[in-house]
Coordinates of C-alpha atoms in Angstrom, one line a residue:
M28 CA -63.0 21.4 -24.3
V29 CA -63.1 22.3 -20.6
N30 CA -62.6 18.7 -19.7
R31 CA -59.6 18.4 -22.1
L32 CA -58.0 21.6 -20.6
L33 CA -58.6 20.3 -17.1
F34 CA -57.1 17.0 -18.0
L35 CA -54.1 18.7 -19.5
T36 CA -53.7 21.0 -16.6
L37 CA -53.8 18.1 -14.1
G38 CA -51.4 16.1 -16.2
L39 CA -48.9 19.0 -16.3
L40 CA -49.3 19.5 -12.5
A41 CA -48.7 15.8 -11.9
F42 CA -45.6 15.9 -14.0
A43 CA -44.3 19.0 -12.2
L44 CA -44.9 17.4 -8.8
T45 CA -43.1 14.3 -10.0
V46 CA -40.1 16.3 -11.2
W47 CA -40.1 18.3 -8.0
A48 CA -40.2 15.2 -5.9
Q49 CA -37.2 13.6 -7.6
P50 CA -34.0 13.8 -5.5
N51 CA -31.4 16.2 -6.8
P52 CA -28.7 13.8 -8.2
K53 CA -25.9 16.1 -7.1
S54 CA -27.1 16.6 -3.5
D55 CA -27.6 12.8 -3.1
R56 CA -24.1 11.9 -4.3
P57 CA -21.9 10.7 -1.4
N58 CA -18.7 12.4 -0.2
I59 CA -15.7 10.1 -0.6
I60 CA -12.8 10.1 1.9
F61 CA -9.9 7.8 0.8
I62 CA -7.4 7.2 3.6
M63 CA -4.3 5.3 2.6
S64 CA -1.1 4.6 4.5
D65 CA 2.1 3.3 2.9
D66 CA 3.2 -0.3 3.6
H67 CA 0.7 -0.8 6.4
A68 CA 0.4 -4.6 7.0
Y69 CA -3.0 -5.9 7.8
Q70 CA -1.3 -7.8 10.7
A71 CA -0.7 -4.4 12.3
I72 CA -4.4 -3.4 12.5
S73 CA -6.2 -4.7 15.5
A74 CA -9.4 -5.2 13.6
Y75 CA -7.5 -8.0 11.8
D76 CA -5.2 -9.1 14.6
N77 CA -4.2 -7.4 17.9
K78 CA -1.1 -9.4 18.8
L79 CA 1.2 -6.5 17.7
I80 CA -0.7 -3.3 18.2
E81 CA -4.1 -1.8 19.1
T82 CA -5.5 0.6 16.5
P83 CA -8.8 1.7 18.0
N84 CA -9.4 4.6 15.6
I85 CA -8.8 2.7 12.4
D86 CA -10.9 -0.1 13.9
R87 CA -13.8 2.4 14.2
I88 CA -14.2 2.3 10.4
A89 CA -14.7 -1.5 10.5
K90 CA -17.2 -1.1 13.3
M91 CA -19.1 1.5 11.3
G92 CA -19.0 -0.6 8.1
M93 CA -17.3 -3.5 6.5
L94 CA -13.9 -5.2 6.9
F95 CA -12.5 -7.1 3.9
T96 CA -10.5 -10.2 4.7
Q97 CA -9.3 -11.0 1.2
A98 CA -8.5 -7.6 -0.2
S99 CA -5.4 -7.6 -2.4
V100 CA -3.3 -5.6 -4.8
T101 CA -2.4 -6.2 -8.4
N102 CA 1.3 -5.4 -8.0
S103 CA 2.8 -5.1 -4.6
I104 CA 5.0 -2.0 -4.8
C105 CA 4.2 1.6 -3.9
A106 CA 3.9 3.8 -7.1
P107 CA 2.4 1.1 -9.3
S108 CA -0.2 0.4 -6.7
R109 CA -1.2 4.1 -6.6
A110 CA -1.3 4.2 -10.4
T111 CA -3.7 1.2 -10.4
I112 CA -5.9 2.9 -7.8
L113 CA -6.1 6.1 -9.8
T114 CA -6.6 4.6 -13.2
G115 CA -8.6 1.4 -12.5
K116 CA -6.2 -0.5 -14.8
H117 CA -3.5 -3.1 -14.3
S118 CA 0.1 -2.0 -14.4
H119 CA 0.9 -3.3 -17.9
L120 CA -1.9 -1.0 -19.3
N121 CA -1.4 2.1 -17.2
G122 CA 2.4 1.8 -17.8
K123 CA 3.5 2.3 -14.2
I124 CA 4.9 -1.2 -13.7
D125 CA 7.5 -0.3 -11.1
N126 CA 9.1 2.5 -9.2
H127 CA 11.6 3.2 -12.0
F128 CA 9.6 4.1 -15.0
P129 CA 7.5 7.3 -14.9
F130 CA 3.7 7.4 -14.8
D131 CA 2.1 8.1 -18.1
T132 CA 0.2 11.3 -17.5
T133 CA -2.1 10.7 -20.5
N134 CA -4.0 8.2 -18.3
V135 CA -7.5 9.3 -17.3
T136 CA -7.9 9.0 -13.5
F137 CA -11.1 8.8 -11.4
P138 CA -10.4 12.1 -9.6
Q139 CA -10.5 13.8 -13.0
L140 CA -13.8 12.3 -13.8
L141 CA -15.3 13.1 -10.4
Q142 CA -14.0 16.7 -10.7
K143 CA -15.6 17.0 -14.1
A144 CA -18.9 15.7 -12.7
G145 CA -19.0 18.4 -10.0
Y146 CA -17.0 17.0 -7.1
Q147 CA -14.7 19.2 -5.2
T148 CA -11.4 17.3 -5.0
A149 CA -8.3 17.5 -2.7
M150 CA -5.2 15.5 -2.0
F151 CA -2.9 15.7 1.0
G152 CA 0.2 13.6 1.8
K153 CA 2.1 11.0 -0.3
L154 CA 1.3 10.5 -3.9
H155 CA 4.9 9.2 -4.7
F156 CA 5.1 10.1 -8.4
G157 CA 4.6 13.4 -10.2
N158 CA 4.3 16.9 -8.9
N159 CA 1.0 18.0 -10.4
P160 CA -1.7 15.4 -9.8
K161 CA -4.6 15.8 -12.3
G162 CA -8.1 16.3 -11.2
F163 CA -7.6 18.1 -7.9
D164 CA -8.8 21.5 -6.9
Q165 CA -6.3 21.5 -4.0
F166 CA -3.3 19.5 -3.2
K167 CA -0.2 19.5 -0.9
I168 CA 1.9 16.4 -1.6
L169 CA 5.3 15.1 -0.4
P170 CA 8.0 15.0 -3.1
G171 CA 8.8 11.3 -3.9
Q172 CA 9.0 9.3 -0.6
G173 CA 8.9 12.4 1.5
S174 CA 10.4 12.9 5.0
Y175 CA 9.2 12.0 8.4
Y176 CA 10.5 15.2 10.1
N177 CA 10.1 18.7 8.9
P178 CA 8.9 17.6 5.5
D179 CA 8.8 19.4 2.2
F180 CA 5.6 19.7 0.2
I181 CA 4.7 20.5 -3.4
T182 CA 1.6 22.6 -3.3
K183 CA -1.0 23.7 -5.9
N184 CA -1.0 27.4 -4.8
E185 CA 2.0 28.0 -2.5
G186 CA 4.9 26.5 -4.5
N187 CA 7.3 24.3 -2.6
I188 CA 7.2 24.7 1.2
R189 CA 8.7 23.1 4.3
V190 CA 6.7 22.6 7.4
E191 CA 8.2 21.9 10.8
G192 CA 6.9 19.0 12.7
Y193 CA 6.0 15.3 12.2
V194 CA 4.7 14.3 8.8
T195 CA 1.6 12.3 10.0
D196 CA 0.4 15.2 12.2
I197 CA 1.1 17.8 9.4
V198 CA -0.8 15.9 6.7
T199 CA -3.7 15.6 9.1
D200 CA -3.6 19.4 9.9
M201 CA -3.7 20.2 6.2
T202 CA -6.6 17.8 5.7
L203 CA -8.7 19.2 8.6
E204 CA -7.9 22.8 7.5
W205 CA -9.2 22.1 4.1
L206 CA -12.4 20.5 5.4
Q207 CA -12.9 23.5 7.7
N208 CA -12.0 26.4 5.5
E209 CA -12.1 25.3 1.8
R210 CA -14.7 22.6 1.5
K211 CA -17.9 23.9 -0.2
A212 CA -21.1 22.8 1.5
D213 CA -23.0 22.8 -1.7
Q214 CA -20.8 20.3 -3.5
P215 CA -20.0 16.7 -2.8
F216 CA -16.2 16.2 -2.2
M217 CA -13.6 13.6 -2.8
L218 CA -10.7 13.8 -0.4
M219 CA -7.5 11.7 -0.6
Y220 CA -5.7 11.7 2.8
L221 CA -2.4 9.8 2.2
H222 CA 0.1 8.9 4.9
K223 CA 3.9 8.3 4.4
S224 CA 3.9 6.1 7.5
P225 CA 4.7 3.3 8.0
H226 CA 7.2 3.3 5.1
R227 CA 10.9 2.8 5.6
P228 CA 12.9 4.2 7.5
W229 CA 10.2 4.0 10.2
L230 CA 10.8 7.2 12.2
M231 CA 8.1 7.4 14.9
A232 CA 6.9 10.7 16.5
E233 CA 8.8 12.0 19.5
R234 CA 5.8 11.4 21.8
H235 CA 5.9 7.7 21.1
M236 CA 9.7 7.0 21.4
E237 CA 9.7 6.3 25.1
E238 CA 6.8 3.7 24.9
F239 CA 7.8 1.9 21.7
T240 CA 11.6 1.7 22.2
K241 CA 10.9 -0.3 25.4
R242 CA 8.3 -2.7 24.0
T243 CA 8.9 -6.4 23.1
F244 CA 6.8 -8.0 20.3
P245 CA 6.0 -11.7 19.6
E246 CA 8.0 -13.3 16.8
P247 CA 6.3 -14.8 13.8
S248 CA 6.7 -18.6 13.6
T249 CA 8.5 -18.3 10.2
L250 CA 11.1 -15.8 11.3
F251 CA 13.9 -18.3 10.6
D252 CA 12.4 -19.7 7.4
D253 CA 15.1 -21.4 5.3
Y254 CA 13.1 -21.1 2.1
S255 CA 13.3 -24.8 1.3
G256 CA 10.3 -26.5 -0.3
R257 CA 9.6 -23.6 -2.7
T258 CA 11.1 -22.3 -5.9
S259 CA 14.4 -20.4 -5.9
P260 CA 13.1 -16.8 -5.9
A261 CA 12.2 -17.0 -2.2
G262 CA 15.8 -17.8 -1.2
E263 CA 17.3 -15.3 -3.7
A264 CA 15.3 -12.3 -2.5
E265 CA 17.3 -9.6 -0.7
M266 CA 15.0 -8.6 2.1
N267 CA 16.0 -10.8 4.9
I268 CA 16.0 -8.9 8.2
L269 CA 19.3 -10.3 9.3
K270 CA 21.2 -10.0 6.0
H271 CA 19.7 -7.0 4.3
M272 CA 18.1 -4.7 6.8
G273 CA 20.4 -1.8 7.6
W274 CA 21.9 -1.5 11.1
S275 CA 22.0 2.3 10.9
G276 CA 19.5 3.5 8.3
D277 CA 16.8 1.0 9.4
N278 CA 17.6 0.0 13.0
K279 CA 18.9 3.4 14.0
L280 CA 22.2 2.3 15.3
H281 CA 24.5 5.3 15.2
P282 CA 27.1 5.1 12.4
A283 CA 29.9 5.7 14.9
I284 CA 28.8 2.6 16.8
M285 CA 29.0 0.6 13.6
K286 CA 32.5 1.8 13.0
Q287 CA 33.5 1.1 16.7
L288 CA 32.2 -2.5 16.5
G289 CA 33.5 -3.1 13.0
I290 CA 30.0 -3.7 11.5
A291 CA 30.0 -3.3 7.7
D292 CA 27.6 -0.9 5.9
V293 CA 24.7 -2.9 4.4
G294 CA 24.3 -2.4 0.7
G295 CA 26.6 0.6 0.5
Y296 CA 24.0 3.1 1.6
D297 CA 23.1 2.1 5.1
T298 CA 24.7 5.1 6.9
I299 CA 23.8 7.4 4.1
R300 CA 20.1 6.7 4.9
Y301 CA 20.7 7.5 8.5
K302 CA 22.5 10.8 7.9
S303 CA 20.2 12.1 5.3
E304 CA 17.0 11.6 7.3
F305 CA 18.4 12.8 10.7
A306 CA 20.0 15.9 9.1
R307 CA 16.4 17.2 9.0
F308 CA 16.0 17.2 12.8
T309 CA 15.8 20.5 14.7
P310 CA 18.1 20.7 17.7
S311 CA 15.3 19.8 20.1
Q312 CA 14.2 16.9 17.9
A313 CA 17.7 15.6 17.7
E314 CA 18.1 15.8 21.5
N315 CA 14.9 13.9 22.0
F316 CA 16.0 11.2 19.6
R317 CA 19.4 10.8 21.2
K318 CA 17.7 10.5 24.6
Y319 CA 16.0 7.2 23.6
Y320 CA 18.1 5.8 20.8
G321 CA 21.4 6.6 22.6
R322 CA 20.2 4.1 25.4
I323 CA 19.7 1.5 22.7
D324 CA 23.2 2.1 21.3
E325 CA 24.7 1.7 24.8
E326 CA 22.9 -1.6 25.4
F327 CA 23.9 -2.9 22.0
I328 CA 27.6 -2.2 22.5
K329 CA 27.5 -4.5 25.6
K330 CA 25.6 -7.3 23.8
Y331 CA 27.2 -7.4 20.4
P332 CA 30.5 -9.2 21.1
S333 CA 28.6 -12.3 22.3
M334 CA 25.7 -12.2 19.9
S335 CA 25.1 -15.2 17.5
D336 CA 23.4 -14.7 14.1
E337 CA 20.2 -15.9 15.8
D338 CA 20.6 -13.2 18.5
K339 CA 21.2 -10.6 15.8
M340 CA 18.1 -11.6 13.9
R341 CA 16.0 -11.3 17.0
W342 CA 17.5 -8.0 18.0
K343 CA 16.9 -6.5 14.5
Y344 CA 13.4 -7.9 14.4
Q345 CA 12.5 -6.2 17.7
R346 CA 14.1 -2.9 16.6
Y347 CA 12.2 -3.1 13.3
M348 CA 8.9 -3.7 15.1
Q349 CA 9.4 -1.0 17.7
D350 CA 9.9 1.6 15.0
Y351 CA 7.5 0.3 12.4
L352 CA 4.6 0.0 14.9
G353 CA 5.6 3.3 16.6
T354 CA 4.8 5.1 13.3
I355 CA 1.4 3.4 13.1
K356 CA 0.5 4.7 16.5
A357 CA 0.6 8.2 15.1
V358 CA -1.4 7.2 12.0
D359 CA -4.1 5.7 14.3
E360 CA -4.2 8.8 16.5
N361 CA -4.6 11.1 13.4
V362 CA -7.3 8.9 11.8
G363 CA -9.1 9.4 15.1
R364 CA -8.7 13.2 14.7
L365 CA -10.3 13.0 11.3
L366 CA -13.2 10.8 12.4
D367 CA -13.9 13.0 15.4
Y368 CA -14.0 16.1 13.1
L369 CA -16.5 14.3 10.7
E370 CA -18.7 13.4 13.6
A371 CA -18.6 16.8 15.2
N372 CA -19.5 18.5 11.9
K373 CA -22.2 16.0 10.9
L374 CA -20.2 14.8 7.9
M375 CA -20.5 11.1 8.5
E376 CA -23.9 10.9 6.8
N377 CA -23.7 9.9 3.2
T378 CA -19.9 9.8 3.2
I379 CA -17.9 6.8 2.1
I380 CA -14.8 6.4 4.3
V381 CA -12.1 4.0 3.2
Y382 CA -8.9 2.9 5.0
T383 CA -6.4 0.9 3.1
S384 CA -2.7 0.6 2.3
D385 CA -0.9 0.7 -1.0
Q386 CA 0.0 -3.0 -0.3
G387 CA 0.8 -5.3 2.5
F388 CA 4.1 -5.8 4.2
Y389 CA 6.2 -8.5 5.8
L390 CA 6.6 -8.1 9.6
G391 CA 9.2 -10.9 10.0
E392 CA 7.2 -13.6 8.3
H393 CA 9.7 -15.7 6.2
G394 CA 12.4 -13.6 7.9
W395 CA 11.5 -10.7 5.6
Y396 CA 10.6 -7.1 5.6
D397 CA 9.3 -5.2 2.5
K398 CA 6.7 -6.6 0.1
R399 CA 6.7 -7.6 -3.7
F400 CA 5.9 -11.3 -3.6
V401 CA 2.4 -12.6 -4.1
Y402 CA 2.6 -14.4 -0.8
D403 CA -0.2 -13.2 1.5
E404 CA 1.6 -10.7 3.8
S405 CA 2.6 -8.7 0.7
F406 CA -0.3 -9.5 -1.7
K407 CA -3.1 -8.9 0.8
T408 CA -3.8 -5.4 2.0
P409 CA -6.0 -4.0 4.8
L410 CA -9.4 -2.6 3.6
L411 CA -12.0 -1.2 5.9
M412 CA -15.0 0.7 4.4
A413 CA -17.9 2.5 6.0
W414 CA -20.9 4.2 4.3
P415 CA -23.3 5.0 7.1
G416 CA -26.9 4.3 6.1
K417 CA -25.8 2.1 3.2
T418 CA -23.3 -0.4 4.7
K419 CA -24.4 -2.5 7.7
A420 CA -22.2 -1.8 10.7
G421 CA -19.7 -4.5 11.8
T422 CA -19.9 -6.7 8.7
R423 CA -17.1 -8.7 7.0
S424 CA -16.6 -9.8 3.5
D425 CA -14.4 -12.6 2.2
A426 CA -14.8 -11.5 -1.4
L427 CA -11.7 -11.3 -3.7
V428 CA -11.5 -7.6 -4.1
Q429 CA -8.5 -5.6 -5.3
N430 CA -7.2 -2.1 -5.4
L431 CA -8.1 -2.3 -9.1
D432 CA -11.7 -1.8 -7.9
F433 CA -11.6 1.6 -6.2
A434 CA -11.9 3.8 -9.3
Q435 CA -15.1 2.1 -10.5
T436 CA -16.5 1.9 -7.0
F437 CA -16.2 5.6 -6.5
L438 CA -17.5 6.4 -9.9
D439 CA -20.5 4.1 -9.4
A440 CA -21.3 5.7 -6.1
A441 CA -21.2 9.1 -7.7
G442 CA -23.3 8.1 -10.7
V443 CA -20.5 8.7 -13.1
P444 CA -20.0 6.3 -16.0
A445 CA -16.7 4.5 -15.9
P446 CA -14.5 4.5 -19.0
A447 CA -14.7 1.2 -20.9
D448 CA -10.9 0.5 -20.5
M449 CA -11.1 0.4 -16.7
Q450 CA -10.7 -3.2 -15.5
G451 CA -12.0 -3.3 -12.0
E452 CA -15.5 -4.0 -10.5
S453 CA -17.6 -1.8 -8.3
L454 CA -17.7 -2.8 -4.7
I455 CA -21.1 -1.2 -4.2
P456 CA -23.0 -4.5 -4.3
L457 CA -20.9 -5.8 -1.4
L458 CA -21.2 -2.6 0.6
T459 CA -25.0 -2.4 0.2
G460 CA -25.9 -6.0 1.1
N461 CA -26.1 -7.4 -2.4
A462 CA -23.2 -9.8 -2.3
E463 CA -25.0 -12.2 -4.6
K464 CA -24.2 -9.8 -7.5
W465 CA -20.5 -10.2 -6.9
T466 CA -19.2 -12.9 -9.2
R467 CA -15.4 -12.7 -9.2
D468 CA -13.8 -16.0 -8.2
A469 CA -10.1 -15.3 -9.0
V470 CA -7.8 -12.3 -9.2
Y471 CA -4.7 -11.6 -11.3
Y472 CA -1.3 -10.4 -10.0
H473 CA 1.8 -9.3 -11.8
Y474 CA 5.1 -8.0 -10.3
Y475 CA 7.8 -6.5 -12.5
E476 CA 10.6 -4.7 -10.6
Y477 CA 13.6 -7.0 -11.2
P478 CA 16.5 -6.6 -11.3
A479 CA 16.4 -3.9 -8.7
E480 CA 16.6 -3.4 -4.9
H481 CA 15.5 -6.5 -3.0
M482 CA 15.9 -8.7 -6.1
V483 CA 12.4 -10.3 -6.1
N484 CA 11.9 -12.1 -9.4
R485 CA 9.3 -11.1 -11.9
H486 CA 6.2 -13.2 -11.6
Y487 CA 2.5 -13.3 -12.4
A488 CA -0.2 -15.3 -10.7
I489 CA -3.8 -16.3 -10.3
V490 CA -5.2 -16.4 -6.8
T491 CA -8.5 -18.0 -5.8
Q492 CA -9.9 -18.6 -2.3
E493 CA -8.2 -22.0 -2.3
Y494 CA -5.0 -21.8 -4.4
K495 CA -2.2 -19.7 -5.9
L496 CA -0.6 -20.6 -9.2
I497 CA 2.6 -18.5 -9.6
H498 CA 4.9 -18.2 -12.7
Y499 CA 8.4 -16.8 -12.2
Y500 CA 9.5 -16.0 -15.7
F501 CA 12.8 -14.0 -15.4
V502 CA 15.6 -15.0 -15.3
E503 CA 14.5 -18.6 -14.4
D504 CA 11.3 -20.2 -15.6
Q505 CA 9.7 -21.8 -12.5
W506 CA 6.1 -22.5 -11.4
E507 CA 4.7 -22.7 -7.9
L508 CA 1.4 -23.9 -6.6
I509 CA 0.3 -23.1 -3.1
D510 CA -2.6 -24.7 -1.3
R511 CA -4.0 -21.7 0.7
I512 CA -6.2 -23.8 2.9
K513 CA -3.8 -26.6 3.9
D514 CA -0.7 -24.4 3.9
P515 CA -1.7 -20.9 5.1
Q516 CA 1.9 -20.0 5.9
E517 CA 2.8 -20.8 2.2
L518 CA 5.8 -22.9 2.9
K519 CA 5.3 -25.8 0.3
N520 CA 5.2 -25.8 -3.4
V521 CA 2.9 -28.6 -4.5
Y522 CA 3.2 -27.9 -8.3
N523 CA 4.7 -31.3 -9.0
D524 CA 2.6 -33.3 -6.5
P525 CA 0.4 -35.8 -8.5
A526 CA -2.4 -35.2 -6.0
Y527 CA -2.8 -31.7 -7.4
A528 CA -2.7 -32.6 -11.1
A529 CA -6.3 -31.7 -11.8
V530 CA -6.1 -28.5 -9.8
K531 CA -2.9 -27.5 -11.7
K532 CA -4.6 -28.1 -15.0
D533 CA -7.6 -26.1 -14.1
L534 CA -5.6 -23.2 -12.7
H535 CA -3.4 -23.0 -15.8
A536 CA -6.5 -22.7 -18.0
R537 CA -8.0 -20.1 -15.7
L538 CA -4.7 -18.1 -15.5
E539 CA -4.5 -17.9 -19.3
A540 CA -8.1 -16.8 -19.5
L541 CA -7.4 -14.0 -17.0
R542 CA -4.3 -12.9 -19.0
V543 CA -6.5 -12.6 -22.0
K544 CA -9.3 -10.8 -20.1
Y545 CA -6.8 -8.2 -18.7
K546 CA -4.9 -7.9 -22.0
D547 CA -1.6 -9.1 -20.6
S548 CA 0.9 -11.1 -22.6
S549 CA 4.5 -12.4 -22.7
E550 CA 5.3 -9.9 -25.5
I551 CA 4.3 -7.0 -23.2
S552 CA 6.4 -8.5 -20.3
Q553 CA 9.4 -8.9 -22.6
S554 CA 9.2 -5.3 -23.7
Y555 CA 9.3 -4.1 -20.1
I556 CA 12.3 -6.4 -19.4
D557 CA 14.3 -5.1 -22.3
R558 CA 13.6 -1.5 -21.3
L559 CA 14.7 -2.0 -17.7
L560 CA 17.8 -4.0 -18.6
D561 CA 18.9 -1.3 -21.0
D562 CA 18.6 1.3 -18.2
A563 CA 20.2 -1.0 -15.6
V564 CA 23.4 -1.6 -17.7
Q565 CA 23.8 2.1 -17.8
G566 CA 23.6 2.4 -14.0
K567 CA 20.2 4.1 -14.0
V568 CA 18.3 1.6 -11.8
W569 CA 18.3 2.1 -8.1
G570 CA 19.7 -0.8 -6.1
I571 CA 21.4 -2.7 -9.0
S572 CA 24.9 -2.2 -10.2
K573 CA 25.9 -2.1 -13.9
E574 CA 27.9 -5.3 -13.5
R575 CA 25.1 -7.2 -12.0
A576 CA 22.7 -6.0 -14.7
V577 CA 25.1 -7.2 -17.4
E578 CA 25.4 -10.6 -15.7
L579 CA 21.6 -11.0 -15.6
K580 CA 21.2 -9.8 -19.2
N581 CA 23.7 -12.5 -20.2
R582 CA 21.9 -15.1 -18.2
A583 CA 18.6 -14.2 -19.9
K584 CA 20.2 -14.7 -23.3
K585 CA 21.1 -18.3 -22.4

């Protein structure tokens, strides 16, 4: 009897010691800091390429962890990309296919799931849609696109507020204040730190105007692309720097100078953009702006009478790069402020830090600005991730990862089961040195916003390491095959080249399999077309006239 009691006592003691020795799941869960800018091209991060700008602070994340060379988006446009990130679902399932239709708030998002699982959650900066993000203990977000100077914010606890200053600095101030004063040390946290920059209209901080308005940047080799050798959508798109970029709203030429020189307003809203944004300046901000941009105006007046179209294209490209890259300078500085705070307060350990953009962006490649196409500069997005102690410093991955994967990655890291309808894959194997467990060999892309501003045709595609097979399905029915290895600038459609017959057949089969896997179909696509055209013919779609919408609707019927 004594032996049995002794045995039982020892067994209970061993069990107690085992339980005591188990790590507390909550205390071991990583913090998550998700840093995202808007329209930040990977070409404008020096960890990828330093020809245009140095970004030493953003690069620090790659040095601490992993840089992804083939990260991409499922739909290259702002609000839909953000919806995919939050829901872990393709656009056709989460319902946010474009910037026109509203986000379906019945969607379950990963912040909701993390909050329910005990994470403290906060969001600061640009969400782009909605005014009450679900799953956040604290938020201060920009309404819609937001403003660069003296921005307004929608807040959880203070109502609507306006804060004087420059938006990139202000969003960082709010983020650091939350970390310092509201973060609870006994809870893991998930923080979304979201920049407006470098989104159009590319207004840089006052402190950077002198440097960047004087800089000259190398031109891309395809700046004067004539769009031959591909299907018609490339030539029909309205995002050519010369033809479609605003002289005033984008390139900051004063409206009075346009009138003086007889330069027509681009798109009917060029000078409206200028006046609405600059009306927000304080007197001192306006004076500082005129100090640098007035000089540009004066120089332009002298040059314009003798400028050819080629000269104008080059002038607009340099103006674009000066302003676009100038806004990134402030992003990099402020990312540095955040990283310095994390280091100083010993918050680097067991914290996943992500830097990405909601999509890529054209920096003059193919003569373009903006995004939308499945060509690389738009489709690919920067992605740098660090998880000290888990991710080997200074590593790179060529895996085909997407913004579709963030939700499941964060849930996986937190030990929270992902809903069955999420469609991504956790990046944890790649981050922790188990790349052999990553099996994806192709990704799916689908762009919807047509007809609308920039007029990029609807298309879906399969992308592998070697090829892209693209289907433009409205208004025309056209196919494009790109050899990513032999044609990295994506200038030649080889769809009808007999040498690619076997490749084409294989890609068609794989594309159809992906559409089945992700539950996409022609019927779903047509329903979205019908809904948008109905709104467009009523004049409810930004960037498209009623008359043009009717014309396209009639073309579609034929």
